[in-house]
Coordinates of N, CA, C and O in Angstrom, one line a residue:
M13 N -12.7 260.3 248.2 CA -14.1 260.3 248.5 C -14.4 259.4 249.6 O -14.2 258.2 249.5
N14 N -14.8 259.9 250.8 CA -15.2 259.1 251.9 C -16.2 259.8 252.7 O -15.9 260.5 253.6
V15 N -17.5 259.6 252.4 CA -18.6 260.2 253.1 C -19.6 259.2 253.4 O -19.5 258.1 253.0
T16 N -20.6 259.5 254.3 CA -21.6 258.6 254.6 C -22.9 259.0 253.8 O -23.4 260.1 253.9
L17 N -23.3 258.0 252.9 CA -24.5 258.2 252.1 C -25.6 257.3 252.8 O -25.3 256.4 253.5
H18 N -26.8 257.6 252.4 CA -27.9 256.9 253.0 C -28.9 256.5 251.9 O -30.1 256.6 252.1
L19 N -28.4 256.1 250.7 CA -29.2 255.9 249.6 C -29.8 254.5 249.6 O -30.9 254.3 249.1
A20 N -29.0 253.5 250.0 CA -29.5 252.1 250.0 C -30.2 251.8 251.3 O -30.9 250.8 251.4
Q21 N -30.1 252.7 252.3 CA -30.7 252.4 253.6 C -30.1 251.1 254.2 O -30.9 250.4 254.9
D22 N -28.9 250.8 253.9 CA -28.2 249.6 254.3 C -26.8 250.0 254.6 O -26.1 250.5 253.7
P23 N -26.3 249.9 255.9 CA -25.0 250.4 256.3 C -23.8 250.0 255.4 O -23.0 250.8 255.0
E24 N -23.7 248.7 255.1 CA -22.6 248.2 254.2 C -22.7 248.8 252.8 O -21.7 249.2 252.3
A25 N -23.9 248.7 252.2 CA -24.0 249.2 250.9 C -23.8 250.7 250.8 O -23.1 251.2 249.9
D26 N -24.3 251.4 251.8 CA -24.1 252.9 251.8 C -22.6 253.3 252.0 O -22.1 254.2 251.5
A27 N -21.9 252.5 252.8 CA -20.5 252.7 253.1 C -19.7 252.6 251.8 O -18.8 253.4 251.4
L28 N -20.1 251.6 251.0 CA -19.4 251.4 249.7 C -19.7 252.6 248.7 O -18.8 253.1 248.1
L29 N -20.9 253.0 248.7 CA -21.3 254.2 247.9 C -20.5 255.4 248.3 O -20.2 256.2 247.4
G30 N -20.3 255.6 249.6 CA -19.6 256.8 250.1 C -18.1 256.8 249.8 O -17.5 257.8 249.8
R31 N -17.5 255.6 249.6 CA -16.1 255.5 249.4 C -15.7 255.2 248.0 O -14.5 255.4 247.6
S32 N -16.6 254.7 247.2 CA -16.3 254.3 245.9 C -17.0 255.0 244.8 O -18.2 254.9 244.6
P33 N -16.3 255.9 244.0 CA -16.9 256.7 243.0 C -17.6 255.8 241.9 O -18.7 256.1 241.5
L34 N -17.0 254.6 241.6 CA -17.6 253.7 240.6 C -18.9 253.1 241.2 O -19.9 253.0 240.5
A35 N -18.9 252.8 242.4 CA -20.2 252.2 243.0 C -21.3 253.2 243.0 O -22.4 252.9 242.7
A36 N -21.0 254.5 243.3 CA -22.0 255.6 243.2 C -22.5 255.7 241.8 O -23.7 255.8 241.6
L37 N -21.6 255.7 240.8 CA -22.1 255.8 239.4 C -23.0 254.6 239.0 O -24.0 254.7 238.3
V38 N -22.5 253.4 239.4 CA -23.3 252.2 239.1 C -24.7 252.2 239.8 O -25.7 251.8 239.1
G39 N -24.7 252.6 241.0 CA -26.0 252.8 241.7 C -26.9 253.7 241.0 O -28.1 253.4 240.8
M40 N -26.4 254.8 240.5 CA -27.2 255.8 239.7 C -27.7 255.2 238.4 O -28.8 255.4 238.0
L41 N -26.8 254.4 237.8 CA -27.2 253.8 236.5 C -28.3 252.8 236.8 O -29.3 252.7 236.0
L42 N -28.3 252.0 237.9 CA -29.3 251.0 238.2 C -30.6 251.7 238.6 O -31.7 251.0 238.7
D43 N -30.6 253.0 239.0 CA -31.8 253.6 239.6 C -32.8 254.0 238.5 O -33.0 255.1 238.1
Q44 N -33.5 253.0 238.0 CA -34.6 253.2 237.1 C -35.5 251.9 237.2 O -35.0 250.8 237.2
Q45 N -36.8 252.1 237.2 CA -37.8 251.0 237.2 C -37.7 250.1 238.4 O -38.3 249.0 238.3
I46 N -37.0 250.5 239.4 CA -37.0 249.7 240.7 C -36.8 250.7 241.8 O -36.5 251.8 241.6
P47 N -37.2 250.3 243.1 CA -37.0 251.2 244.2 C -35.6 251.7 244.4 O -34.7 250.9 244.1
M48 N -35.4 252.9 244.8 CA -34.1 253.5 244.9 C -33.2 252.7 245.8 O -32.0 252.5 245.4
E49 N -33.7 252.2 246.9 CA -32.8 251.5 247.8 C -32.3 250.2 247.2 O -31.1 249.9 247.4
W50 N -33.1 249.6 246.4 CA -32.7 248.4 245.7 C -31.6 248.7 244.7 O -30.6 248.0 244.6
A51 N -31.8 249.8 243.9 CA -30.8 250.2 243.0 C -29.4 250.5 243.6 O -28.4 250.0 243.1
F52 N -29.5 251.3 244.7 CA -28.2 251.7 245.3 C -27.6 250.6 246.2 O -26.4 250.7 246.6
K53 N -28.3 249.5 246.4 CA -27.7 248.3 247.1 C -27.0 247.5 246.1 O -26.1 246.7 246.5
G54 N -27.3 247.6 244.8 CA -26.8 246.8 243.7 C -25.3 246.8 243.7 O -24.7 245.7 243.6
P55 N -24.6 247.9 243.8 CA -23.1 247.9 243.7 C -22.5 247.0 244.8 O -21.5 246.2 244.5
A56 N -23.0 247.0 246.0 CA -22.5 246.2 247.1 C -22.7 244.7 246.8 O -21.9 243.8 247.0
T57 N -23.9 244.4 246.2 CA -24.3 243.0 245.9 C -23.3 242.5 244.8 O -22.8 241.4 244.9
I58 N -23.1 243.4 243.8 CA -22.1 243.0 242.7 C -20.7 242.7 243.3 O -20.1 241.7 242.9
A59 N -20.3 243.7 244.1 CA -18.9 243.5 244.7 C -18.8 242.2 245.5 O -17.8 241.4 245.3
Q60 N -19.8 241.9 246.3 CA -19.9 240.7 247.1 C -19.8 239.5 246.2 O -19.0 238.5 246.5
R61 N -20.6 239.5 245.1 CA -20.6 238.3 244.2 C -19.3 238.2 243.4 O -19.0 237.1 243.0
L62 N -18.6 239.3 243.3 CA -17.3 239.2 242.6 C -16.2 238.9 243.6 O -15.0 238.7 243.2
G63 N -16.6 238.8 244.9 CA -15.6 238.4 245.9 C -14.6 239.5 246.2 O -13.5 239.2 246.6
T64 N -15.1 240.7 246.2 CA -14.2 241.9 246.5 C -15.0 242.9 247.3 O -16.2 242.8 247.5
D65 N -14.3 243.9 247.9 CA -15.0 244.9 248.7 C -15.1 246.2 248.0 O -15.5 247.2 248.6
D66 N -14.8 246.2 246.7 CA -15.0 247.4 245.9 C -15.2 247.0 244.4 O -15.0 245.9 244.1
L67 N -15.7 247.9 243.6 CA -15.8 247.6 242.2 C -14.6 248.2 241.4 O -14.1 249.2 241.8
D68 N -14.2 247.5 240.4 CA -13.1 247.9 239.6 C -13.5 247.9 238.1 O -14.0 246.9 237.6
A69 N -13.4 249.1 237.5 CA -13.9 249.3 236.1 C -13.2 248.4 235.2 O -13.8 247.8 234.3
H70 N -11.9 248.2 235.3 CA -11.1 247.3 234.4 C -11.6 245.9 234.5 O -11.8 245.2 233.5
E71 N -11.8 245.4 235.8 CA -12.3 244.0 236.0 C -13.7 243.8 235.4 O -13.9 242.8 234.7
I72 N -14.6 244.8 235.6 CA -15.9 244.6 235.1 C -16.0 244.7 233.6 O -16.7 243.9 232.9
A73 N -15.2 245.6 233.0 CA -15.2 245.8 231.6 C -14.7 244.5 230.9 O -15.1 244.2 229.8
A74 N -13.7 243.9 231.5 CA -13.1 242.7 230.9 C -13.8 241.4 231.2 O -13.5 240.3 230.7
H75 N -14.8 241.4 232.1 CA -15.6 240.3 232.6 C -16.3 239.6 231.4 O -16.9 240.4 230.6
D76 N -16.4 238.3 231.4 CA -17.2 237.7 230.3 C -18.7 238.1 230.5 O -19.3 238.0 231.5
P77 N -19.3 238.7 229.4 CA -20.6 239.2 229.4 C -21.7 238.3 230.0 O -22.5 238.7 230.8
E78 N -21.6 237.0 229.5 CA -22.6 236.0 230.0 C -22.5 235.7 231.4 O -23.4 235.7 232.2
A79 N -21.2 235.6 231.9 CA -21.0 235.4 233.3 C -21.4 236.5 234.2 O -21.9 236.4 235.3
F80 N -21.2 237.8 233.7 CA -21.5 239.0 234.4 C -23.1 239.1 234.5 O -23.6 239.4 235.6
A81 N -23.7 238.8 233.4 CA -25.2 238.8 233.4 C -25.7 237.8 234.4 O -26.7 238.0 235.1
A82 N -25.1 236.6 234.4 CA -25.5 235.5 235.4 C -25.3 236.0 236.8 O -26.1 235.7 237.7
L83 N -24.2 236.7 237.0 CA -23.9 237.2 238.4 C -25.0 238.2 238.9 O -25.4 238.1 240.0
L84 N -25.5 239.0 238.0 CA -26.6 240.0 238.3 C -27.9 239.3 238.4 O -28.8 239.8 239.1
S85 N -28.1 238.1 237.8 CA -29.4 237.4 237.8 C -29.6 236.5 239.0 O -30.7 236.1 239.2
Q86 N -28.5 236.2 239.7 CA -28.6 235.3 240.9 C -29.7 235.9 241.8 O -29.8 237.1 241.9
K87 N -30.4 235.1 242.5 CA -31.4 235.5 243.4 C -30.7 236.0 244.7 O -29.8 235.4 245.2
P88 N -31.1 237.1 245.3 CA -32.0 238.1 244.6 C -31.3 238.9 243.5 O -30.2 239.2 243.7
A89 N -32.0 239.1 242.4 CA -31.5 239.7 241.3 C -31.1 241.2 241.6 O -31.8 241.8 242.5
V90 N -30.1 241.7 241.0 CA -29.6 243.1 241.3 C -30.6 244.1 240.7 O -30.7 245.2 241.2
H91 N -31.4 243.7 239.7 CA -32.3 244.6 239.0 C -33.4 243.8 238.4 O -33.3 242.6 238.2
R92 N -34.5 244.5 238.2 CA -35.7 243.8 237.5 C -35.2 243.3 236.2 O -35.8 242.3 235.7
Y93 N -34.3 244.0 235.5 CA -33.8 243.5 234.2 C -32.3 243.3 234.3 O -31.5 244.1 233.8
P94 N -31.9 242.2 234.9 CA -30.5 242.0 235.2 C -29.6 241.8 234.0 O -28.5 242.3 233.9
G95 N -30.2 241.2 232.9 CA -29.4 241.0 231.7 C -29.0 242.3 231.0 O -27.9 242.6 230.7
S96 N -30.0 243.2 230.8 CA -29.8 244.4 230.1 C -29.0 245.4 231.0 O -28.1 246.1 230.5
M97 N -29.2 245.3 232.4 CA -28.4 246.2 233.2 C -26.9 245.7 233.3 O -26.0 246.6 233.4
A98 N -26.7 244.4 233.2 CA -25.3 243.9 233.2 C -24.6 244.5 232.0 O -23.5 245.0 232.1
K99 N -25.3 244.5 230.9 CA -24.7 245.0 229.7 C -24.4 246.5 229.8 O -23.3 247.0 229.5
R100 N -25.3 247.3 230.4 CA -25.1 248.7 230.6 C -24.0 249.0 231.6 O -23.2 249.9 231.4
I101 N -23.9 248.2 232.6 CA -22.8 248.4 233.6 C -21.4 248.2 232.9 O -20.5 248.9 233.1
Q102 N -21.4 247.1 232.1 CA -20.1 246.8 231.4 C -19.8 247.9 230.4 O -18.6 248.3 230.3
Q103 N -20.8 248.5 229.7 CA -20.6 249.6 228.8 C -20.1 250.8 229.5 O -19.1 251.5 229.0
L104 N -20.6 251.1 230.7 CA -20.2 252.2 231.5 C -18.7 252.0 231.9 O -17.9 252.9 231.8
C105 N -18.4 250.8 232.4 CA -17.0 250.5 232.8 C -16.0 250.5 231.6 O -14.9 251.0 231.7
Q106 N -16.5 250.1 230.4 CA -15.6 250.1 229.3 C -15.3 251.6 228.9 O -14.2 251.9 228.5
Y107 N -16.4 252.4 229.0 CA -16.2 253.8 228.7 C -15.2 254.5 229.7 O -14.3 255.3 229.3
L108 N -15.4 254.1 230.9 CA -14.5 254.7 231.9 C -13.0 254.3 231.7 O -12.1 255.0 231.9
V109 N -12.8 253.0 231.3 CA -11.5 252.5 231.0 C -10.9 253.2 229.8 O -9.8 253.7 229.9
E110 N -11.7 253.4 228.8 CA -11.2 254.1 227.5 C -10.9 255.6 227.7 O -10.0 256.1 227.2
H111 N -11.8 256.3 228.5 CA -11.7 257.7 228.6 C -11.1 258.2 229.9 O -10.6 259.4 229.9
Y112 N -11.1 257.4 231.0 CA -10.6 257.9 232.2 C -9.7 256.9 232.9 O -9.5 256.9 234.1
D113 N -9.1 256.0 232.1 CA -8.2 254.9 232.7 C -8.9 254.2 233.8 O -8.2 253.7 234.8
G114 N -10.2 254.0 233.7 CA -10.9 253.2 234.7 C -11.2 254.0 236.0 O -11.8 253.4 237.0
D115 N -10.8 255.2 236.1 CA -11.0 256.0 237.4 C -12.3 256.8 237.3 O -12.3 257.9 236.7
A116 N -13.3 256.3 238.0 CA -14.6 257.0 237.9 C -14.6 258.4 238.5 O -15.2 259.3 237.9
E117 N -13.8 258.6 239.5 CA -13.7 259.9 240.1 C -13.1 261.0 239.2 O -13.4 262.2 239.3
A118 N -12.3 260.5 238.2 CA -11.7 261.4 237.2 C -12.8 262.1 236.4 O -12.6 263.2 235.8
V119 N -14.0 261.5 236.3 CA -15.1 262.2 235.6 C -15.4 263.6 236.1 O -15.6 264.5 235.4
W120 N -15.3 263.7 237.5 CA -15.6 265.0 238.1 C -14.5 265.7 238.8 O -14.5 266.9 239.1
K121 N -13.4 265.0 239.0 CA -12.3 265.5 239.8 C -11.8 266.9 239.3 O -11.6 267.8 240.1
D122 N -11.5 267.1 238.0 CA -11.0 268.4 237.6 C -11.9 269.2 236.7 O -11.5 270.1 236.0
A123 N -13.2 268.9 236.8 CA -14.2 269.7 236.0 C -14.2 271.1 236.6 O -14.4 271.3 237.8
A124 N -14.0 272.1 235.7 CA -13.9 273.5 236.1 C -15.2 274.1 236.4 O -15.3 275.0 237.2
T125 N -16.2 273.7 235.6 CA -17.6 274.3 235.8 C -18.6 273.2 235.9 O -18.4 272.1 235.5
G126 N -19.8 273.6 236.4 CA -20.9 272.7 236.5 C -21.4 272.3 235.1 O -21.7 271.1 234.9
K127 N -21.3 273.2 234.1 CA -21.7 272.9 232.8 C -20.8 271.8 232.2 O -21.3 270.9 231.5
E128 N -19.5 271.9 232.4 CA -18.5 270.9 231.9 C -18.8 269.6 232.6 O -18.8 268.5 231.9
L129 N -19.0 269.6 233.9 CA -19.3 268.3 234.6 C -20.6 267.7 234.1 O -20.6 266.5 233.9
L130 N -21.6 268.5 233.9 CA -22.9 267.9 233.3 C -22.6 267.3 232.0 O -23.1 266.2 231.7
K131 N -21.8 267.9 231.1 CA -21.5 267.4 229.8 C -20.8 266.0 230.0 O -21.1 265.0 229.3
R132 N -19.8 265.9 230.9 CA -19.1 264.7 231.1 C -20.0 263.6 231.5 O -19.9 262.4 231.1
L133 N -20.9 263.9 232.5 CA -21.8 262.9 233.0 C -22.8 262.4 232.0 O -23.1 261.3 231.9
A134 N -23.3 263.4 231.2 CA -24.3 263.0 230.1 C -23.7 262.2 229.0 O -24.4 261.5 228.3
E135 N -22.3 262.2 228.9 CA -21.6 261.4 227.9 C -21.5 259.9 228.4 O -21.2 259.1 227.6
L136 N -21.7 259.7 229.6 CA -21.5 258.3 230.2 C -22.6 257.4 229.6 O -23.8 257.8 229.6
P137 N -22.3 256.2 229.2 CA -23.4 255.3 228.7 C -24.4 255.1 229.8 O -24.1 254.9 231.0
G138 N -25.7 255.2 229.4 CA -26.8 255.0 230.3 C -27.2 256.2 231.1 O -28.1 256.2 231.9
F139 N -26.5 257.3 230.9 CA -26.8 258.6 231.6 C -27.4 259.6 230.6 O -26.7 260.2 229.8
G140 N -28.7 259.8 230.7 CA -29.4 260.9 229.9 C -29.2 262.2 230.7 O -28.6 262.2 231.7
K141 N -29.8 263.3 230.2 CA -29.7 264.6 230.8 C -30.2 264.6 232.2 O -29.5 265.1 233.2
Q142 N -31.4 264.0 232.5 CA -32.0 264.0 233.8 C -31.1 263.2 234.8 O -30.8 263.7 235.9
K143 N -30.7 262.0 234.4 CA -29.8 261.2 235.3 C -28.5 261.9 235.6 O -28.0 261.9 236.7
A144 N -27.9 262.6 234.6 CA -26.7 263.4 234.8 C -26.9 264.5 235.7 O -26.1 264.8 236.6
Q145 N -28.1 265.2 235.6 CA -28.4 266.3 236.5 C -28.6 265.9 237.9 O -28.1 266.5 238.9
I146 N -29.2 264.7 238.1 CA -29.5 264.2 239.5 C -28.1 263.8 240.1 O -27.8 264.1 241.2
F147 N -27.3 263.1 239.3 CA -26.0 262.7 239.8 C -25.1 264.0 240.2 O -24.4 264.0 241.2
L148 N -25.2 265.0 239.3 CA -24.4 266.2 239.6 C -24.9 266.9 240.9 O -24.1 267.3 241.7
A149 N -26.2 266.8 241.1 CA -26.8 267.4 242.3 C -26.3 266.6 243.5 O -26.0 267.1 244.6
L150 N -26.2 265.2 243.4 CA -25.7 264.4 244.4 C -24.3 264.7 244.8 O -23.9 264.8 245.9
L151 N -23.5 264.9 243.7 CA -22.1 265.2 243.9 C -22.0 266.6 244.7 O -21.2 266.7 245.6
G152 N -22.7 267.5 244.3 CA -22.7 268.9 244.9 C -23.2 268.9 246.3 O -22.6 269.5 247.2
K153 N -24.4 268.2 246.5 CA -25.0 268.3 247.8 C -24.4 267.4 248.9 O -24.4 267.8 250.1
Q154 N -23.9 266.3 248.5 CA -23.4 265.3 249.5 C -22.0 264.9 249.4 O -21.4 264.4 250.4
L155 N -21.4 265.1 248.3 CA -20.0 264.7 248.1 C -19.0 265.8 248.0 O -17.8 265.6 247.7
G156 N -19.5 267.0 248.1 CA -18.6 268.2 248.2 C -17.9 268.5 246.8 O -16.9 269.3 246.8
V157 N -18.5 268.0 245.7 CA -18.0 268.3 244.4 C -18.8 269.5 243.9 O -19.9 269.3 243.5
Q158 N -18.2 270.7 244.0 CA -19.0 271.9 243.7 C -18.3 272.9 242.7 O -17.9 274.0 243.1
P159 N -18.1 272.5 241.5 CA -17.5 273.4 240.5 C -18.4 274.6 240.3 O -19.6 274.5 240.6
T160 N -17.9 275.7 239.9 CA -18.6 276.9 239.6 C -19.9 276.6 238.8 O -19.8 276.0 237.7
G161 N -21.0 277.1 239.3 CA -22.3 276.9 238.5 C -22.9 275.5 238.6 O -23.7 275.1 237.8
W162 N -22.5 274.7 239.6 CA -23.0 273.3 239.7 C -24.5 273.3 239.9 O -25.2 272.5 239.3
R163 N -25.0 274.2 240.8 CA -26.5 274.2 241.1 C -27.3 274.5 239.8 O -28.3 273.8 239.5
E164 N -26.8 275.5 239.0 CA -27.5 275.8 237.8 C -27.5 274.7 236.8 O -28.5 274.4 236.2
A165 N -26.3 274.0 236.7 CA -26.2 272.9 235.8 C -27.1 271.7 236.2 O -27.6 271.0 235.3
A166 N -27.3 271.6 237.5 CA -28.1 270.5 238.0 C -29.6 270.8 237.8 O -30.5 269.9 238.1
G167 N -29.9 272.0 237.4 CA -31.4 272.4 237.2 C -32.1 272.3 238.6 O -31.5 272.6 239.6
S168 N -33.4 272.0 238.5 CA -34.2 271.9 239.8 C -33.6 271.0 240.8 O -33.9 271.1 242.0
Y169 N -32.9 270.0 240.4 CA -32.3 269.0 241.3 C -31.2 269.7 242.2 O -30.9 269.2 243.3
G170 N -30.7 270.8 241.7 CA -29.6 271.5 242.5 C -30.2 272.4 243.6 O -29.4 272.9 244.4
E171 N -31.5 272.7 243.5 CA -32.0 273.6 244.5 C -31.9 273.0 245.9 O -32.1 271.8 246.2
P172 N -31.5 273.9 246.9 CA -31.4 273.4 248.3 C -32.7 272.9 248.8 O -33.8 273.4 248.5
K173 N -32.7 271.8 249.6 CA -33.8 271.2 250.2 C -35.0 271.0 249.3 O -36.2 271.3 249.6
S174 N -34.7 270.6 248.1 CA -35.8 270.4 247.1 C -36.5 269.0 247.2 O -37.6 268.9 246.7
F175 N -35.9 268.0 247.8 CA -36.4 266.7 247.9 C -37.0 266.1 246.7 O -38.1 265.6 246.7
R176 N -36.3 266.3 245.6 CA -36.8 265.8 244.3 C -36.1 264.5 243.8 O -36.6 263.8 243.0
S177 N -35.0 264.2 244.4 CA -34.2 263.0 243.9 C -33.3 262.4 245.0 O -33.3 262.9 246.1
V178 N -32.5 261.4 244.6 CA -31.6 260.8 245.5 C -30.6 261.8 246.0 O -30.0 261.6 247.1
A179 N -30.4 262.9 245.3 CA -29.4 263.9 245.8 C -29.8 264.5 247.2 O -29.0 265.0 247.9
D180 N -31.1 264.4 247.5 CA -31.6 264.9 248.8 C -31.8 263.9 249.9 O -32.3 264.3 250.9
I181 N -31.5 262.7 249.6 CA -31.7 261.6 250.6 C -30.6 261.5 251.6 O -29.4 261.2 251.2
T182 N -30.9 261.8 252.9 CA -29.8 261.8 253.9 C -30.3 260.8 255.0 O -29.6 260.7 256.0
G183 N -31.5 260.2 254.9 CA -32.0 259.3 255.9 C -33.4 259.0 255.6 O -34.0 259.4 254.6
P184 N -34.1 258.2 256.5 CA -35.4 257.7 256.2 C -36.5 258.9 256.0 O -37.3 258.8 255.2
E185 N -36.3 260.0 256.8 CA -37.3 261.1 256.6 C -37.2 261.7 255.3 O -38.2 262.0 254.6
S186 N -36.0 262.0 254.8 CA -35.8 262.7 253.5 C -36.2 261.7 252.4 O -36.7 262.1 251.3
L187 N -35.9 260.4 252.6 CA -36.3 259.4 251.6 C -37.9 259.4 251.4 O -38.3 259.4 250.3
A188 N -38.6 259.5 252.5 CA -40.1 259.6 252.4 C -40.5 260.8 251.7 O -41.4 260.8 250.9
K189 N -39.8 262.0 251.9 CA -40.2 263.2 251.2 C -39.9 263.1 249.7 O -40.7 263.5 248.9
V190 N -38.8 262.5 249.3 CA -38.4 262.3 247.9 C -39.4 261.3 247.3 O -39.9 261.6 246.2
R191 N -39.8 260.3 248.0 CA -40.7 259.3 247.4 C -42.1 260.0 247.2 O -42.8 259.8 246.2
A192 N -42.5 260.8 248.2 CA -43.8 261.5 248.0 C -43.8 262.5 246.8 O -44.7 262.5 246.1
H193 N -42.6 263.1 246.6 CA -42.5 264.0 245.5 C -42.6 263.2 244.2 O -43.3 263.7 243.2
K194 N -41.9 262.1 244.1 CA -42.0 261.3 242.9 C -43.4 260.8 242.6 O -43.8 260.7 241.5
Q195 N -44.2 260.4 243.7 CA -45.5 260.0 243.5 C -46.4 261.1 243.0 O -47.3 260.9 242.1
E196 N -46.2 262.3 243.5 CA -46.9 263.5 243.0 C -46.6 263.7 241.5 O -47.5 264.0 240.7
M197 N -45.4 263.6 241.1 CA -45.0 263.8 239.7 C -45.7 262.8 238.8 O -46.2 263.1 237.7
K198 N -45.7 261.5 239.3 CA -46.3 260.4 238.5 C -47.8 260.7 238.3 O -48.4 260.5 237.3
A199 N -48.4 261.1 239.4 CA -49.9 261.4 239.4 C -50.2 262.5 238.5 O -51.2 262.5 237.7
A200 N -49.3 263.6 238.5 CA -49.5 264.7 237.6 C -49.4 264.3 236.2 O -50.2 264.8 235.3
A201 N -48.4 263.5 235.9 CA -48.1 263.0 234.5 C -49.3 262.2 234.0 O -49.7 262.3 232.9
K202 N -49.8 261.3 234.9 CA -50.9 260.5 234.6 C -52.2 261.3 234.3 O -52.9 261.1 233.3
A203 N -52.4 262.3 235.1 CA -53.6 263.2 235.0 C -53.5 264.0 233.6 O -54.5 264.2 233.0
A204 N -52.3 264.4 233.3 CA -52.1 265.2 232.1 C -52.4 264.3 230.8 O -52.8 264.8 229.8
K205 N -52.2 263.0 230.9 CA -52.4 262.1 229.8 C -53.9 261.6 229.7 O -54.3 261.0 228.7
A206 N -54.6 261.9 230.8 CA -56.0 261.4 230.9 C -56.8 262.0 229.7 O -56.7 263.1 229.3
P207 N -57.8 261.2 229.2 CA -58.6 261.7 228.1 C -59.5 262.9 228.6 O -59.8 263.0 229.7
G208 N -59.8 263.7 227.6 CA -60.6 264.9 228.0 C -59.8 266.1 228.5 O -60.4 267.1 228.9
R209 N -58.5 266.0 228.5 CA -57.7 267.1 228.9 C -57.3 268.0 227.7 O -57.0 267.5 226.7

């Protein structure tokens, strides 16, 4: 895996995401309740604080939980909720060690169908169906991982040029389109909850 991603909008952080399957998974895990760029810059920040140029599932899984939480809490914090996200990242890494010998890419490397890949992603700690579908769309659209039926398995996120999620971000222009789509979705959800509807 060695592609150029533009999710963090930061050359070093994006380079790590493009070459490290674990970094891409961790970025996706962090992508909630904070801006996308902040989430996807997280893996590079964690690697830097660990004194390495990549993330290692075995190392993170074995890391002292309190020390790992402190690492994520250093200013600037990796996430709005650094303690709970530190725990989630460690759970993800422990799962990868137990089920894939610590190799994040093994999650998708030999998946025969999009349906099988979606199932594998949804089994990862911290990945619900929507997050799994978005990551599947990212794999298919930008990382060349395209098992049979991947677009269907990714749902609306798999549609070409849909600008619904991080899977469609290739630079500042597409980031703005995705952000606009997310704001429309929030506004629609808010309007649907409004009294008198």
